[in-house]
mmCIF file of C-alpha atoms and ligand atoms in Angstrom:
data_model
loop_
_atom_site.group_PDB
_atom_site.id
_atom_site.type_symbol
_atom_site.label_atom_id
_atom_site.label_comp_id
_atom_site.label_asym_id
_atom_site.label_seq_id
_atom_site.Cartn_x
_atom_site.Cartn_y
_atom_site.Cartn_z
ATOM 1 C CA UNK A 1199 11.730 18.667 -0.147
ATOM 2 C CA UNK A 1200 14.419 20.021 -2.150
ATOM 3 C CA UNK A 1201 14.346 20.972 -5.855
ATOM 4 C CA UNK A 1202 15.419 17.606 -7.336
ATOM 5 C CA UNK A 1203 12.229 15.626 -6.743
ATOM 6 C CA UNK A 1204 10.600 14.965 -10.132
ATOM 7 C CA UNK A 1205 8.384 12.256 -8.871
ATOM 8 C CA UNK A 1206 6.614 11.017 -5.716
ATOM 9 C CA UNK A 1207 5.489 7.386 -5.235
ATOM 10 C CA UNK A 1208 2.452 6.361 -3.810
ATOM 11 C CA UNK A 1209 1.709 3.201 -2.005
ATOM 12 C CA UNK A 1210 -1.805 1.933 -2.545
ATOM 13 C CA UNK A 1211 -3.496 0.500 0.808
ATOM 14 C CA UNK A 1212 -3.415 2.738 3.571
ATOM 15 C CA UNK A 1213 -2.307 5.663 1.699
ATOM 16 C CA UNK A 1214 -4.483 6.120 -1.473
ATOM 17 C CA UNK A 1215 -7.525 4.359 -0.148
ATOM 18 C CA UNK A 1216 -8.896 2.710 3.016
ATOM 19 C CA UNK A 1217 -8.414 -0.993 1.529
ATOM 20 C CA UNK A 1218 -6.206 -1.425 4.375
ATOM 21 C CA UNK A 1219 -9.228 -1.801 6.557
ATOM 22 C CA UNK A 1220 -10.780 -4.464 4.214
ATOM 23 C CA UNK A 1221 -7.274 -6.499 4.242
ATOM 24 C CA UNK A 1222 -8.067 -6.375 8.285
ATOM 25 C CA UNK A 1223 -11.335 -7.686 8.332
ATOM 26 C CA UNK A 1224 -10.604 -10.801 5.680
ATOM 27 C CA UNK A 1225 -7.671 -11.739 7.346
ATOM 28 C CA UNK A 1226 -9.463 -11.238 11.140
ATOM 29 C CA UNK A 1227 -12.355 -13.761 9.595
ATOM 30 C CA UNK A 1228 -9.658 -16.424 8.681
ATOM 31 C CA UNK A 1229 -7.923 -15.985 11.884
ATOM 32 C CA UNK A 1230 -11.552 -16.184 13.784
ATOM 33 C CA UNK A 1231 -12.455 -19.772 11.657
ATOM 34 C CA UNK A 1232 -9.113 -21.027 12.831
ATOM 35 C CA UNK A 1233 -9.166 -19.912 16.242
ATOM 36 C CA UNK A 1234 -6.149 -17.766 15.884
ATOM 37 C CA UNK A 1235 -5.603 -14.523 18.152
ATOM 38 C CA UNK A 1236 -5.562 -11.390 15.569
ATOM 39 C CA UNK A 1237 -5.848 -7.807 16.413
ATOM 40 C CA UNK A 1238 -4.543 -4.276 15.483
ATOM 41 C CA UNK A 1239 -1.125 -4.886 16.791
ATOM 42 C CA UNK A 1240 -0.716 -8.044 14.286
ATOM 43 C CA UNK A 1241 -2.228 -5.802 11.823
ATOM 44 C CA UNK A 1242 0.128 -3.387 11.641
ATOM 45 C CA UNK A 1243 3.198 -6.097 10.693
ATOM 46 C CA UNK A 1244 0.951 -7.104 7.762
ATOM 47 C CA UNK A 1245 0.905 -3.594 5.916
ATOM 48 C CA UNK A 1246 3.204 -3.683 2.688
ATOM 49 C CA UNK A 1247 3.793 -7.201 3.025
ATOM 50 C CA UNK A 1248 2.801 -9.511 0.648
ATOM 51 C CA UNK A 1249 -0.364 -11.923 1.273
ATOM 52 C CA UNK A 1250 1.559 -15.166 1.649
ATOM 53 C CA UNK A 1251 4.100 -13.311 4.055
ATOM 54 C CA UNK A 1252 1.184 -11.776 6.229
ATOM 55 C CA UNK A 1253 -0.376 -15.777 6.607
ATOM 56 C CA UNK A 1254 3.130 -16.932 7.927
ATOM 57 C CA UNK A 1255 2.766 -13.555 10.543
ATOM 58 C CA UNK A 1256 -0.383 -14.635 11.676
ATOM 59 C CA UNK A 1257 0.026 -18.196 11.984
ATOM 60 C CA UNK A 1258 3.273 -17.671 13.746
ATOM 61 C CA UNK A 1259 4.638 -20.662 15.210
ATOM 62 C CA UNK A 1260 1.341 -22.323 14.307
ATOM 63 C CA UNK A 1261 2.932 -22.323 11.109
ATOM 64 C CA UNK A 1262 4.336 -25.530 10.891
ATOM 65 C CA UNK A 1263 1.273 -27.185 11.787
ATOM 66 C CA UNK A 1264 -0.195 -26.774 8.085
ATOM 67 C CA UNK A 1265 0.983 -28.275 4.342
ATOM 68 C CA UNK A 1266 1.877 -25.656 1.861
ATOM 69 C CA UNK A 1267 -1.621 -26.652 -0.156
ATOM 70 C CA UNK A 1268 -3.370 -25.846 3.122
ATOM 71 C CA UNK A 1269 -1.540 -22.521 3.175
ATOM 72 C CA UNK A 1270 -2.587 -21.737 -0.281
ATOM 73 C CA UNK A 1271 -6.046 -22.530 0.392
ATOM 74 C CA UNK A 1272 -6.159 -19.990 3.392
ATOM 75 C CA UNK A 1273 -4.804 -17.150 0.952
ATOM 76 C CA UNK A 1274 -7.181 -17.775 -1.666
ATOM 77 C CA UNK A 1275 -9.909 -17.791 0.935
ATOM 78 C CA UNK A 1276 -8.895 -14.376 2.723
ATOM 79 C CA UNK A 1277 -8.300 -13.180 -0.908
ATOM 80 C CA UNK A 1278 -11.975 -14.315 -1.793
ATOM 81 C CA UNK A 1279 -13.315 -12.257 1.157
ATOM 82 C CA UNK A 1280 -11.126 -9.350 0.428
ATOM 83 C CA UNK A 1281 -12.406 -8.999 -3.106
ATOM 84 C CA UNK A 1282 -16.057 -9.381 -1.734
ATOM 85 C CA UNK A 1283 -15.077 -5.729 -0.375
ATOM 86 C CA UNK A 1284 -13.333 -4.713 -3.466
ATOM 87 C CA UNK A 1285 -16.486 -5.396 -5.526
ATOM 88 C CA UNK A 1286 -18.201 -3.023 -3.564
ATOM 89 C CA UNK A 1287 -15.833 -0.143 -4.007
ATOM 90 C CA UNK A 1288 -16.686 2.979 -6.051
ATOM 91 C CA UNK A 1289 -14.982 6.203 -6.889
ATOM 92 C CA UNK A 1290 -17.027 7.569 -3.812
ATOM 93 C CA UNK A 1291 -14.334 5.659 -1.566
ATOM 94 C CA UNK A 1292 -11.686 7.991 -3.284
ATOM 95 C CA UNK A 1293 -11.727 11.025 -0.333
ATOM 96 C CA UNK A 1294 -12.045 14.411 -2.032
ATOM 97 C CA UNK A 1295 -8.936 15.359 -0.207
ATOM 98 C CA UNK A 1296 -6.913 13.003 -1.760
ATOM 99 C CA UNK A 1297 -8.049 13.405 -5.107
ATOM 100 C CA UNK A 1298 -7.617 17.175 -4.760
ATOM 101 C CA UNK A 1299 -4.086 16.518 -3.748
ATOM 102 C CA UNK A 1300 -3.188 14.251 -6.638
ATOM 103 C CA UNK A 1301 -4.411 16.976 -9.105
ATOM 104 C CA UNK A 1302 -2.612 19.669 -7.420
ATOM 105 C CA UNK A 1303 0.585 17.457 -7.661
ATOM 106 C CA UNK A 1304 0.115 16.808 -11.334
ATOM 107 C CA UNK A 1305 -0.656 20.675 -11.702
ATOM 108 C CA UNK A 1306 2.591 21.591 -9.736
ATOM 109 C CA UNK A 1307 4.251 19.590 -12.066
ATOM 110 C CA UNK A 1308 5.097 16.120 -10.812
ATOM 111 C CA UNK A 1309 5.448 12.835 -12.076
ATOM 112 C CA UNK A 1310 2.798 10.397 -10.062
ATOM 113 C CA UNK A 1311 2.936 6.820 -9.735
ATOM 114 C CA UNK A 1312 1.639 3.627 -7.778
ATOM 115 C CA UNK A 1313 4.304 1.294 -5.685
ATOM 116 C CA UNK A 1314 2.134 -1.056 -4.017
ATOM 117 C CA UNK A 1315 2.599 -4.891 -2.743
ATOM 118 C CA UNK A 1316 -0.851 -5.732 -4.042
ATOM 119 C CA UNK A 1317 -1.677 -8.267 -6.627
ATOM 120 C CA UNK A 1318 -5.461 -6.207 -6.665
ATOM 121 C CA UNK A 1319 -3.868 -2.937 -7.143
ATOM 122 C CA UNK A 1320 -5.425 -2.317 -10.699
ATOM 123 C CA UNK A 1321 -8.717 -3.275 -10.082
ATOM 124 C CA UNK A 1322 -8.682 -1.296 -7.206
ATOM 125 C CA UNK A 1323 -7.575 1.711 -9.074
ATOM 126 C CA UNK A 1324 -10.181 0.935 -11.690
ATOM 127 C CA UNK A 1325 -12.599 0.895 -9.016
ATOM 128 C CA UNK A 1326 -11.599 4.497 -8.007
ATOM 129 C CA UNK A 1327 -11.703 5.912 -11.069
ATOM 130 C CA UNK A 1328 -7.702 6.369 -11.044
ATOM 131 C CA UNK A 1329 -7.596 3.623 -13.960
ATOM 132 C CA UNK A 1330 -5.696 5.820 -16.194
ATOM 133 C CA UNK A 1331 -4.625 8.755 -13.923
ATOM 134 C CA UNK A 1332 -1.263 7.558 -12.901
ATOM 135 C CA UNK A 1333 2.070 8.127 -14.798
ATOM 136 C CA UNK A 1334 3.328 4.779 -13.799
ATOM 137 C CA UNK A 1335 1.843 1.239 -11.667
ATOM 138 C CA UNK A 1336 3.880 -1.042 -10.235
ATOM 139 C CA UNK A 1337 2.372 -3.721 -8.457
ATOM 140 C CA UNK A 1338 2.553 -7.108 -6.830
ATOM 141 C CA UNK A 1339 1.930 -9.084 -10.037
ATOM 142 C CA UNK A 1340 4.960 -7.577 -11.277
ATOM 143 C CA UNK A 1341 7.358 -8.199 -8.621
ATOM 144 C CA UNK A 1342 9.416 -11.548 -7.061
ATOM 145 C CA UNK A 1343 10.454 -9.813 -3.549
ATOM 146 C CA UNK A 1344 7.492 -7.981 -1.606
ATOM 147 C CA UNK A 1345 8.267 -4.891 0.796
ATOM 148 C CA UNK A 1346 10.551 -4.311 2.637
ATOM 149 C CA UNK A 1347 12.262 -5.436 -1.044
ATOM 150 C CA UNK A 1348 12.610 -2.065 -3.044
ATOM 151 C CA UNK A 1349 11.862 -3.916 -5.941
ATOM 152 C CA UNK A 1350 8.600 -2.235 -6.530
ATOM 153 C CA UNK A 1351 9.476 1.159 -5.987
ATOM 154 C CA UNK A 1352 12.484 0.657 -8.034
ATOM 155 C CA UNK A 1353 9.986 -0.584 -10.633
ATOM 156 C CA UNK A 1354 8.072 2.445 -10.361
ATOM 157 C CA UNK A 1355 11.044 4.794 -10.937
ATOM 158 C CA UNK A 1356 12.264 2.860 -14.038
ATOM 159 C CA UNK A 1357 8.825 3.173 -15.885
ATOM 160 C CA UNK A 1358 8.617 6.785 -14.697
ATOM 161 C CA UNK A 1359 12.208 7.472 -16.126
ATOM 162 C CA UNK A 1360 13.672 8.985 -12.975
ATOM 163 C CA UNK A 1361 16.611 7.544 -10.893
ATOM 164 C CA UNK A 1362 15.655 6.828 -6.953
ATOM 165 C CA UNK A 1363 17.303 10.062 -5.533
ATOM 166 C CA UNK A 1364 14.768 11.983 -7.739
ATOM 167 C CA UNK A 1365 11.199 10.491 -6.154
ATOM 168 C CA UNK A 1366 9.655 10.519 -2.721
ATOM 169 C CA UNK A 1367 7.910 7.559 -1.704
ATOM 170 C CA UNK A 1368 4.745 8.306 0.495
ATOM 171 C CA UNK A 1369 3.928 5.340 2.843
ATOM 172 C CA UNK A 1370 1.916 3.948 5.563
ATOM 173 C CA UNK A 1371 4.023 0.777 6.550
ATOM 174 C CA UNK A 1372 6.837 0.349 7.992
ATOM 175 C CA UNK A 1373 8.067 -1.982 5.554
ATOM 176 C CA UNK A 1374 7.207 0.431 2.970
ATOM 177 C CA UNK A 1375 9.851 2.843 4.432
ATOM 178 C CA UNK A 1376 12.489 0.529 4.814
ATOM 179 C CA UNK A 1377 11.804 -0.671 1.100
ATOM 180 C CA UNK A 1378 12.249 3.041 -0.086
ATOM 181 C CA UNK A 1379 15.075 3.733 2.339
ATOM 182 C CA UNK A 1380 16.628 0.665 0.897
ATOM 183 C CA UNK A 1381 16.306 1.770 -2.479
ATOM 184 C CA UNK A 1382 17.615 5.073 -2.002
ATOM 185 C CA UNK A 1383 14.328 7.031 -2.390
ATOM 186 C CA UNK A 1384 13.514 10.001 0.169
ATOM 187 C CA UNK A 1385 10.047 9.108 2.032
ATOM 188 C CA UNK A 1386 7.232 10.221 4.025
ATOM 189 C CA UNK A 1387 5.574 8.598 6.148
ATOM 190 C CA UNK A 1388 1.628 8.394 6.837
ATOM 191 C CA UNK A 1389 0.765 8.438 10.517
ATOM 192 C CA UNK A 1390 -2.621 7.610 12.281
ATOM 193 C CA UNK A 1391 -3.513 7.914 15.968
ATOM 194 C CA UNK A 1392 -2.240 4.582 16.966
ATOM 195 C CA UNK A 1393 0.404 3.974 13.783
ATOM 196 C CA UNK A 1394 3.925 5.835 12.783
ATOM 197 C CA UNK A 1395 5.601 3.845 9.964
ATOM 198 C CA UNK A 1396 8.832 6.074 10.410
ATOM 199 C CA UNK A 1397 9.945 8.079 7.670
ATOM 200 C CA UNK A 1398 12.340 11.146 6.932
ATOM 201 C CA UNK A 1399 9.118 13.425 7.271
ATOM 202 C CA UNK A 1400 5.746 12.552 8.786
ATOM 203 C CA UNK A 1401 2.039 13.629 7.767
ATOM 204 C CA UNK A 1402 -1.130 12.866 9.091
ATOM 205 C CA UNK A 1403 -3.114 13.523 6.012
ATOM 206 C CA UNK A 1404 -2.155 13.540 2.288
ATOM 207 C CA UNK A 1405 -2.946 17.536 2.472
ATOM 208 C CA UNK A 1406 -0.065 18.279 3.907
ATOM 209 C CA UNK A 1407 2.174 17.361 0.684
ATOM 210 C CA UNK A 1408 1.093 20.370 -0.353
ATOM 211 C CA UNK A 1409 3.320 22.162 1.842
ATOM 212 C CA UNK A 1410 6.214 20.010 0.996
ATOM 213 C CA UNK A 1411 6.339 19.748 -2.553
ATOM 214 C CA UNK A 1412 5.423 23.478 -3.729
HETATM 215 P P1 LIG B 2363 -3.124 -8.434 -2.193
HETATM 216 P P2 LIG B 2363 0.187 -1.900 -0.216
HETATM 217 C C1 LIG B 2363 -0.339 -4.424 0.394
HETATM 218 O O1 LIG B 2363 -0.244 -3.219 -0.203
HETATM 219 C C2 LIG B 2363 -1.384 -4.496 1.537
HETATM 220 O O2 LIG B 2363 -0.293 -3.041 2.294
HETATM 221 C C3 LIG B 2363 -0.779 -5.740 2.077
HETATM 222 O O3 LIG B 2363 -1.379 -5.780 3.649
HETATM 223 C C4 LIG B 2363 -1.027 -6.662 1.381
HETATM 224 O O4 LIG B 2363 -1.057 -8.068 1.982
HETATM 225 C C5 LIG B 2363 -0.487 -6.716 0.237
HETATM 226 O O5 LIG B 2363 -0.800 -5.242 -0.201
HETATM 227 C C6 LIG B 2363 -0.611 -7.747 -0.707
HETATM 228 O O6 LIG B 2363 -1.922 -7.443 -1.176
HETATM 229 O O7 LIG B 2363 -3.455 -9.979 -1.206
HETATM 230 O O8 LIG B 2363 -4.269 -7.847 -2.277
HETATM 231 O O9 LIG B 2363 -2.064 -8.883 -3.261
HETATM 232 O O10 LIG B 2363 0.170 -1.069 1.149
HETATM 233 O O11 LIG B 2363 1.720 -1.938 -0.755
HETATM 234 O O12 LIG B 2363 -0.365 -1.215 -1.092
HETATM 235 MG MG1 LIG B 2364 -0.195 0.490 2.689
#
């Protein structure tokens, strides 16, 4: 990455921590109860999108059969299950690799922020022991439109006092990569064995960021 980069904006679920797994398990519990097929392939499409939009993706054509009040109750039920996983989280759920990378990037002079669609982001950061770590946190409680809209990343950049072209977004979601691109950010995609969100550069682990941001 070139010298003009001042800041790195991290997605939270699936990048900083493994809460993406908890989202999957909580949606799976709801889908099983409703008798709706739900698998990893559907789950990939939920990454980065809001709670309500995730429900609509899961329901698909069945969505028309439920009222707005019923859908609200479903999202609340999913979130209650998800939160039971969050309350069990401790700083041990932050991998030593991730913490070491974050500290090294700070030592190298980069501003560091979170750009997450989640309304639970601050609780997760507190649980991980990162409540005061980031220079800015933009999350689902502060935005009107979730990824792939760039709003959350534009807010993070504005809180940091940098322009989009001076920041790189690190994302595990196709929706997040699209959001970063449309906001004018550089973007690094975090891949796993079964998922590649795209991005101008792909990494398989956060430690590779130390080779990119020198
Ligand atoms: P919540 P991220 C996103 O977080 C998740 O990837 C997505 O699966 C979830 O639906 C969304 O947050 C909303 O989360 O229900 O906790 O408000 O990946 O943008 O950090
Ligand atoms: Mg994510």
